Amino acid sequence: MERYFQPEIECAPREEMIKLQNEKLVKQVQHVWDNVPYYRKKMEAKGLTPADIKTIDDLHKLPFLCKDDLREAYPYGLMGKPLKDCVRIQSTSGTTGKRVVAFYTQHDIDLWEDCCARAITAAGGTNESVCQVSYGYGLFTGGPGLNGGSHKVGCLTVPTSSGNTDRQIMFIMDLQATILCCTPSYAAYLGERMKEMGFGPDDIPLKAGIFGAEAWSEEMRRDIEKTLGIKAYDIYGLTELSGPGVSFECSAQQGMHVNEDHFIPEIIDPVTGEVLPEGQQGELVFTSLDKEAFPLLRYRTRDICTLTREKCPCGRTHVRMGKPKGRTDDMLIIRGVNVFPSQIETVLINHGYAANYQIVVDRVNNTDTLDVQVEMTPEMFTDNVGEIQARQKALVEGLRSMLGLTARVTLVAPKTIARSEGKAVRVVDKRKI
Ligand code: DLL
């Protein structure tokens, strides 16, 4: 039983990791200075040269990169290697503005797949596992990343990609898949469909799920674990830094270990840009230490979370990030109150609903309105108006105590809110139109 667990790196004492990061950072800054004129100019504007960056303690001196820089430099302006050395691109969905295109050398792909292999191993994957990859394949990094990791671990890889739910279920059952990789919202949908088909948790061969690419609550985790009879592991990443596997959960399920030999995380105050002490919530920033073709330094992810170095029972020493609460650009400001969709999800699931909901924000007579449409589960479905009203009232109360805001809640019949095969669209903000 060969496992892709690398204790010499993943459990390395902190001093050793710092030494490794110092060496890699110095090299990476030089690489960027020599090969990425766009970033070199940013360094020059701050009066910096590579000689100013000697250890990770100097990291804070470096300028940030943000999504707007990526758009400005699109498509080739941030490349650290000539095209002849690059073998792949991946891209974000680009729902707002220009797409982000990230480049990879073969070395970058190997490194990325190593990170995904660690994640699969941490979820119990071995060469005896049957790993169904139901993330989309193509420009999206989910499918290719987990596919590569699954190969490295030696799992039998089932590259179903997303969609065609009944076929997904057929493969899970016929091939006795033990690991499922997809977005948490798609996992919830697969669970719902399997339940309808009469499969209970004991009939389903899956043991673990590796779910990420979107924010999901602890409550949603418990729901999915119960329906599918699995342990559900979170995985995080973004295209700009390679894709899934920047961090991943171990069996302790107490945050995601960042692959610190490849990425240095920082938490900053999103307004001032100042680095915040461990444990404080803020915007996550990453510096990639090994990437050749798209070597981003201090990239602002816009994801809001915390970092902790508290000892993890699994023995890994890599810093853990909490579940991203949302994104600085997802955070809704409704009547002056900061609201993350994940807070709404928590209230809904605590009241017995599944994560099938849509949040609609609008502005009527200069006042923001918050509408939450929630599907009733088949078990609670009723056409008794009094009962529906009582349920709606309970949710309004629950939301008020979580958010300090009054929302309008509408309960809708099961299966009326569109299901997602990839990342779910939870929020419609009509105020921007
Ligand atoms: O979503 C990469 C990925 C694929 C991660 C499969 C995990 C699994 P992008 O499409 O570039 O890349 O989107 C990146 O998605 O900045 C977060 O806002 C969000 N995100 C990713 N993973 C998580 C997670 C992929 N576990 C953006 N929890 C990130 C919450 C996540 N949000």
CSV table of C-alpha atoms in Angstrom, one decimal, residues 104-416:
chain,number,residue,atom,x,y,z
A,104,TYR,CA,2.3,26.0,-16.5
A,105,THR,CA,5.6,24.4,-17.3
A,106,GLN,CA,5.8,20.7,-16.9
A,107,HIS,CA,7.5,21.3,-13.6
A,108,ASP,CA,4.5,23.5,-12.5
A,109,ILE,CA,2.0,20.7,-13.5
A,110,ASP,CA,4.0,18.1,-11.5
A,111,LEU,CA,4.1,20.4,-8.5
A,112,TRP,CA,0.3,21.0,-8.7
A,113,GLU,CA,-0.4,17.3,-9.0
A,114,ASP,CA,1.8,16.6,-6.0
A,115,CYS,CA,-0.3,19.0,-4.0
A,116,CYS,CA,-3.5,17.2,-5.1
A,117,ALA,CA,-2.0,13.8,-4.4
A,118,ARG,CA,-1.3,14.9,-0.8
A,119,ALA,CA,-4.9,16.0,-0.5
A,120,ILE,CA,-6.2,12.7,-1.8
A,121,THR,CA,-3.8,10.8,0.5
A,122,ALA,CA,-4.9,12.9,3.5
A,123,ALA,CA,-8.5,11.8,2.7
A,124,GLY,CA,-7.5,8.2,2.9
A,125,GLY,CA,-6.8,7.6,-0.8
A,126,THR,CA,-4.4,4.8,-1.8
A,127,ASN,CA,-3.6,2.8,-4.9
A,128,GLU,CA,-6.6,0.6,-4.0
A,129,SER,CA,-9.1,3.5,-4.2
A,130,VAL,CA,-11.5,4.2,-7.0
A,131,CYS,CA,-11.5,7.9,-7.3
A,132,GLN,CA,-14.3,9.5,-9.3
A,133,VAL,CA,-13.4,13.0,-10.4
A,134,SER,CA,-16.7,14.9,-11.0
A,135,TYR,CA,-15.2,18.4,-11.2
A,136,GLY,CA,-15.4,19.9,-14.6
A,137,TYR,CA,-12.5,19.1,-17.0
A,138,GLY,CA,-11.2,21.6,-19.4
A,139,LEU,CA,-10.2,25.2,-18.6
A,140,PHE,CA,-11.5,24.8,-15.0
A,141,THR,CA,-8.7,23.5,-12.7
A,142,GLY,CA,-10.8,21.1,-10.7
A,143,GLY,CA,-10.9,18.2,-13.0
A,144,PRO,CA,-7.4,18.3,-14.3
A,145,GLY,CA,-5.9,18.9,-10.9
A,146,LEU,CA,-7.6,16.1,-9.0
A,147,ASN,CA,-7.2,13.8,-12.0
A,148,GLY,CA,-3.4,14.3,-11.9
A,149,GLY,CA,-3.3,13.8,-8.1
A,150,SER,CA,-5.4,10.7,-8.3
A,151,HIS,CA,-2.9,9.2,-10.9
A,152,LYS,CA,0.0,10.1,-8.6
A,153,VAL,CA,-1.6,8.3,-5.7
A,154,GLY,CA,-2.3,5.3,-8.0
A,155,CYS,CA,-6.0,5.3,-7.6
A,156,LEU,CA,-8.2,3.9,-10.3
A,157,THR,CA,-9.3,7.3,-11.7
A,158,VAL,CA,-12.8,7.7,-13.1
A,159,PRO,CA,-12.8,11.0,-15.1
A,160,THR,CA,-16.5,11.5,-15.3
A,161,SER,CA,-16.2,15.4,-15.3
A,162,SER,CA,-19.3,17.2,-14.1
A,163,GLY,CA,-22.9,16.7,-15.3
A,164,ASN,CA,-25.0,13.8,-16.4
A,165,THR,CA,-26.0,13.0,-12.8
A,166,ASP,CA,-27.6,9.6,-13.4
A,167,ARG,CA,-24.4,8.4,-15.2
A,168,GLN,CA,-22.3,9.6,-12.3
A,169,ILE,CA,-24.4,7.5,-10.0
A,170,MET,CA,-24.2,4.5,-12.2
A,171,PHE,CA,-20.4,4.7,-12.2
A,172,ILE,CA,-20.3,5.2,-8.4
A,173,MET,CA,-22.4,2.1,-7.9
A,174,ASP,CA,-21.0,-0.2,-10.7
A,175,LEU,CA,-17.3,0.6,-10.1
A,176,GLN,CA,-17.7,0.8,-6.4
A,177,ALA,CA,-16.1,4.3,-6.3
A,178,THR,CA,-14.6,5.0,-2.8
A,179,ILE,CA,-13.6,8.7,-3.3
A,180,LEU,CA,-15.7,11.4,-4.9
A,181,CYS,CA,-14.2,14.7,-6.0
A,182,CYS,CA,-16.7,17.5,-6.9
A,183,THR,CA,-18.1,20.8,-5.6
A,184,PRO,CA,-20.0,20.5,-2.3
A,185,SER,CA,-23.2,21.7,-4.0
A,186,TYR,CA,-22.9,19.0,-6.6
A,187,ALA,CA,-22.2,16.4,-3.9
A,188,ALA,CA,-25.4,17.6,-2.1
A,189,TYR,CA,-27.3,17.2,-5.4
A,190,LEU,CA,-25.8,13.7,-6.1
A,191,GLY,CA,-26.8,12.8,-2.5
A,192,GLU,CA,-30.4,14.0,-3.1
A,193,ARG,CA,-30.7,12.1,-6.3
A,194,MET,CA,-29.3,8.9,-4.8
A,195,LYS,CA,-31.7,9.1,-2.0
A,196,GLU,CA,-34.6,9.5,-4.5
A,197,MET,CA,-33.3,6.4,-6.3
A,198,GLY,CA,-33.5,4.5,-3.0
A,199,PHE,CA,-29.8,4.4,-2.1
A,200,GLY,CA,-29.1,4.9,1.6
A,201,PRO,CA,-25.7,5.7,3.1
A,202,ASP,CA,-25.1,2.0,3.7
A,203,ASP,CA,-25.7,1.1,0.0
A,204,ILE,CA,-23.3,3.8,-1.3
A,205,PRO,CA,-19.7,2.5,-1.6
A,206,LEU,CA,-18.1,6.0,-1.2
A,207,LYS,CA,-15.9,6.5,1.8
A,208,ALA,CA,-14.6,10.0,1.3
A,209,GLY,CA,-15.4,13.2,-0.6
A,210,ILE,CA,-12.9,15.9,-1.6
A,211,PHE,CA,-15.1,19.0,-2.0
A,212,GLY,CA,-14.1,22.5,-2.7
A,213,ALA,CA,-14.0,25.4,-5.2
A,214,GLU,CA,-16.8,27.2,-3.4
A,215,ALA,CA,-17.7,28.2,0.2
A,216,TRP,CA,-19.6,25.7,2.2
A,217,SER,CA,-20.7,25.6,5.8
A,218,GLU,CA,-20.0,23.0,8.5
A,219,GLU,CA,-23.7,22.3,8.5
A,220,MET,CA,-23.6,21.5,4.8
A,221,ARG,CA,-20.7,19.1,5.5
A,222,ARG,CA,-22.6,17.2,8.1
A,223,ASP,CA,-25.6,16.9,5.7
A,224,ILE,CA,-23.5,15.5,2.9
A,225,GLU,CA,-21.7,13.2,5.2
A,226,LYS,CA,-24.9,11.8,6.5
A,227,THR,CA,-26.6,11.3,3.1
A,228,LEU,CA,-23.6,9.8,1.3
A,229,GLY,CA,-22.2,7.9,4.4
A,230,ILE,CA,-18.8,9.4,3.9
A,231,LYS,CA,-16.2,11.7,5.5
A,232,ALA,CA,-16.2,15.0,3.6
A,233,TYR,CA,-12.8,16.8,3.2
A,234,ASP,CA,-12.4,20.4,2.2
A,235,ILE,CA,-9.9,21.4,-0.5
A,236,TYR,CA,-9.0,24.9,-1.5
A,237,GLY,CA,-7.1,26.5,-4.3
A,238,LEU,CA,-7.4,29.0,-7.1
A,239,THR,CA,-6.4,29.1,-10.8
A,240,GLU,CA,-3.9,31.9,-10.3
A,241,LEU,CA,-1.8,29.7,-7.9
A,242,SER,CA,-2.2,26.4,-9.9
A,243,GLY,CA,-5.7,25.2,-8.9
A,244,PRO,CA,-7.0,22.8,-6.1
A,245,GLY,CA,-4.5,21.6,-3.6
A,246,VAL,CA,-3.0,24.9,-2.4
A,247,SER,CA,-4.5,23.6,0.9
A,248,PHE,CA,-6.4,20.6,2.0
A,249,GLU,CA,-8.0,19.0,5.0
A,250,CYS,CA,-6.7,16.0,7.0
A,251,SER,CA,-8.7,13.6,9.0
A,252,ALA,CA,-8.9,16.0,11.9
A,253,GLN,CA,-11.2,18.3,9.7
A,254,GLN,CA,-10.0,21.3,11.6
A,255,GLY,CA,-8.9,23.6,8.8
A,256,MET,CA,-6.9,23.1,5.6
A,257,HIS,CA,-3.1,22.6,5.7
A,258,VAL,CA,-1.4,25.0,3.3
A,259,ASN,CA,1.3,23.3,1.2
A,260,GLU,CA,3.9,25.7,2.8
A,261,ASP,CA,6.8,24.2,0.9
A,262,HIS,CA,5.2,25.7,-2.2
A,263,PHE,CA,3.0,28.6,-1.0
A,264,ILE,CA,3.5,31.2,1.8
A,265,PRO,CA,0.2,32.5,3.1
A,266,GLU,CA,-0.4,35.8,4.8
A,267,ILE,CA,-3.5,37.4,6.3
A,268,ILE,CA,-3.9,41.1,5.7
A,269,ASP,CA,-6.3,43.8,6.5
A,270,PRO,CA,-8.2,44.2,3.2
A,271,VAL,CA,-8.4,48.0,3.7
A,272,THR,CA,-4.9,49.0,4.9
A,273,GLY,CA,-3.0,46.0,3.4
A,274,GLU,CA,-1.3,45.5,6.8
A,275,VAL,CA,-0.3,42.0,7.8
A,276,LEU,CA,-2.4,40.7,10.7
A,277,PRO,CA,-1.3,38.6,13.5
A,278,GLU,CA,-2.0,34.8,13.6
A,279,GLY,CA,-5.6,34.0,14.3
A,280,GLN,CA,-7.1,37.3,13.1
A,281,GLN,CA,-9.6,37.2,10.2
A,282,GLY,CA,-8.6,39.0,7.0
A,283,GLU,CA,-7.8,38.6,3.4
A,284,LEU,CA,-5.7,35.7,2.3
A,285,VAL,CA,-2.5,36.5,0.3
A,286,PHE,CA,-0.2,33.9,-1.3
A,287,THR,CA,3.3,33.9,-2.6
A,288,SER,CA,4.1,31.0,-4.8
A,289,LEU,CA,7.6,29.7,-4.2
A,290,ASP,CA,8.2,27.2,-6.9
A,291,LYS,CA,6.1,28.1,-9.9
A,292,GLU,CA,8.1,28.9,-13.0
A,293,ALA,CA,5.6,30.0,-15.6
A,294,PHE,CA,3.2,32.1,-13.5
A,295,PRO,CA,5.2,33.0,-10.4
A,296,LEU,CA,2.9,35.3,-8.4
A,297,LEU,CA,4.3,37.1,-5.4
A,298,ARG,CA,1.9,38.4,-2.7
A,299,TYR,CA,-1.3,37.7,-4.7
A,300,ARG,CA,-4.4,39.0,-3.0
A,301,THR,CA,-7.0,36.2,-3.2
A,302,ARG,CA,-10.0,38.3,-1.9
A,303,ASP,CA,-10.9,35.3,0.3
A,304,ILE,CA,-11.6,36.0,3.9
A,305,CYS,CA,-10.3,33.6,6.5
A,306,THR,CA,-8.0,33.0,9.4
A,307,LEU,CA,-4.7,31.0,9.8
A,308,THR,CA,-3.6,28.9,12.7
A,309,ARG,CA,-0.4,27.2,13.8
A,310,GLU,CA,-2.0,25.3,16.6
A,311,LYS,CA,-0.8,21.7,16.7
A,312,CYS,CA,-2.9,19.4,14.5
A,313,PRO,CA,-3.6,15.8,15.8
A,314,CYS,CA,-2.6,14.5,12.3
A,315,GLY,CA,1.0,15.4,12.9
A,316,ARG,CA,1.3,17.7,9.9
A,317,THR,CA,2.9,21.0,10.8
A,318,HIS,CA,1.8,23.1,7.9
A,319,VAL,CA,-0.2,26.1,8.9
A,320,ARG,CA,-4.0,25.6,8.6
A,321,MET,CA,-6.5,28.0,7.1
A,322,GLY,CA,-10.1,28.1,8.3
A,323,LYS,CA,-13.0,27.7,5.9
A,324,PRO,CA,-13.1,30.8,3.7
A,325,LYS,CA,-16.0,32.8,5.1
A,326,GLY,CA,-16.6,34.4,1.7
A,327,ARG,CA,-14.8,36.8,-0.6
A,328,THR,CA,-14.2,40.5,-0.2
A,329,ASP,CA,-16.1,40.8,-3.4
A,330,ASP,CA,-18.9,38.4,-2.4
A,331,MET,CA,-19.6,40.2,0.8
A,332,LEU,CA,-22.9,41.9,0.6
A,333,ILE,CA,-23.4,45.1,2.3
A,334,ILE,CA,-27.1,45.3,3.0
A,335,ARG,CA,-28.4,48.4,4.7
A,336,GLY,CA,-24.9,48.9,5.9
A,337,VAL,CA,-24.5,45.4,7.4
A,338,ASN,CA,-21.8,43.1,6.1
A,339,VAL,CA,-23.4,39.8,5.1
A,340,PHE,CA,-21.8,36.6,3.8
A,341,PRO,CA,-23.9,34.1,2.0
A,342,SER,CA,-22.4,31.4,4.2
A,343,GLN,CA,-24.0,32.9,7.3
A,344,ILE,CA,-27.4,32.6,5.6
A,345,GLU,CA,-26.6,29.0,4.7
A,346,THR,CA,-25.8,28.2,8.3
A,347,VAL,CA,-29.2,29.4,9.5
A,348,LEU,CA,-31.0,27.5,6.8
A,349,ILE,CA,-29.3,24.2,7.5
A,350,ASN,CA,-29.7,24.6,11.2
A,351,HIS,CA,-33.4,24.9,10.6
A,352,GLY,CA,-33.5,21.6,8.7
A,353,TYR,CA,-33.3,22.8,5.1
A,354,ALA,CA,-30.9,21.6,2.5
A,355,ALA,CA,-28.5,24.0,0.9
A,356,ASN,CA,-30.9,24.8,-2.0
A,357,TYR,CA,-31.5,28.5,-1.7
A,358,GLN,CA,-31.1,31.7,-3.6
A,359,ILE,CA,-30.4,35.2,-2.2
A,360,VAL,CA,-31.8,38.1,-4.0
A,361,VAL,CA,-30.7,41.6,-3.1
A,362,ASP,CA,-32.4,44.7,-4.5
A,363,ARG,CA,-32.9,48.3,-3.8
A,364,VAL,CA,-36.5,49.7,-3.5
A,365,ASN,CA,-37.1,53.3,-2.6
A,366,ASN,CA,-33.4,53.7,-1.7
A,367,THR,CA,-33.6,50.9,0.8
A,368,ASP,CA,-31.8,47.6,0.3
A,369,THR,CA,-34.0,44.5,0.3
A,370,LEU,CA,-32.9,41.0,1.1
A,371,ASP,CA,-35.0,38.1,-0.2
A,372,VAL,CA,-34.1,34.5,0.6
A,373,GLN,CA,-35.8,31.8,-1.4
A,374,VAL,CA,-35.5,28.4,0.2
A,375,GLU,CA,-36.6,25.1,-0.9
A,376,MET,CA,-38.6,22.9,1.4
A,377,THR,CA,-37.3,19.4,1.7
A,378,PRO,CA,-39.6,16.7,0.4
A,379,GLU,CA,-40.2,15.6,4.1
A,380,MET,CA,-41.4,19.1,5.2
A,381,PHE,CA,-43.3,19.9,2.0
A,382,THR,CA,-46.9,21.0,2.6
A,383,ASP,CA,-49.5,23.2,1.1
A,384,ASN,CA,-50.8,24.2,4.5
A,385,VAL,CA,-50.5,28.0,4.4
A,386,GLY,CA,-50.4,28.3,8.1
A,387,GLU,CA,-47.6,25.9,8.5
A,388,ILE,CA,-45.6,27.5,5.7
A,389,GLN,CA,-46.1,30.9,7.3
A,390,ALA,CA,-44.9,29.6,10.7
A,391,ARG,CA,-41.8,28.1,9.0
A,392,GLN,CA,-41.0,31.3,7.2
A,393,LYS,CA,-41.4,33.3,10.4
A,394,ALA,CA,-39.0,31.0,12.2
A,395,LEU,CA,-36.4,31.5,9.4
A,396,VAL,CA,-36.9,35.3,9.5
A,397,GLU,CA,-36.1,35.2,13.2
A,398,GLY,CA,-33.1,33.0,12.7
A,399,LEU,CA,-31.7,35.3,10.1
A,400,ARG,CA,-32.4,38.3,12.2
A,401,SER,CA,-30.4,36.9,15.1
A,402,MET,CA,-27.5,35.8,12.8
A,403,LEU,CA,-27.3,39.0,10.7
A,404,GLY,CA,-29.1,41.7,12.6
A,405,LEU,CA,-31.2,42.3,9.5
A,406,THR,CA,-34.8,41.6,8.5
A,407,ALA,CA,-35.0,39.4,5.4
A,408,ARG,CA,-38.0,38.3,3.5
A,409,VAL,CA,-38.2,34.6,3.3
A,410,THR,CA,-40.1,32.6,0.8
A,411,LEU,CA,-40.4,28.9,1.0
A,412,VAL,CA,-40.7,27.2,-2.4
A,413,ALA,CA,-41.5,23.6,-3.4
A,414,PRO,CA,-38.8,21.0,-3.5
A,415,LYS,CA,-36.7,21.1,-6.7
A,416,THR,CA,-37.7,24.5,-7.9
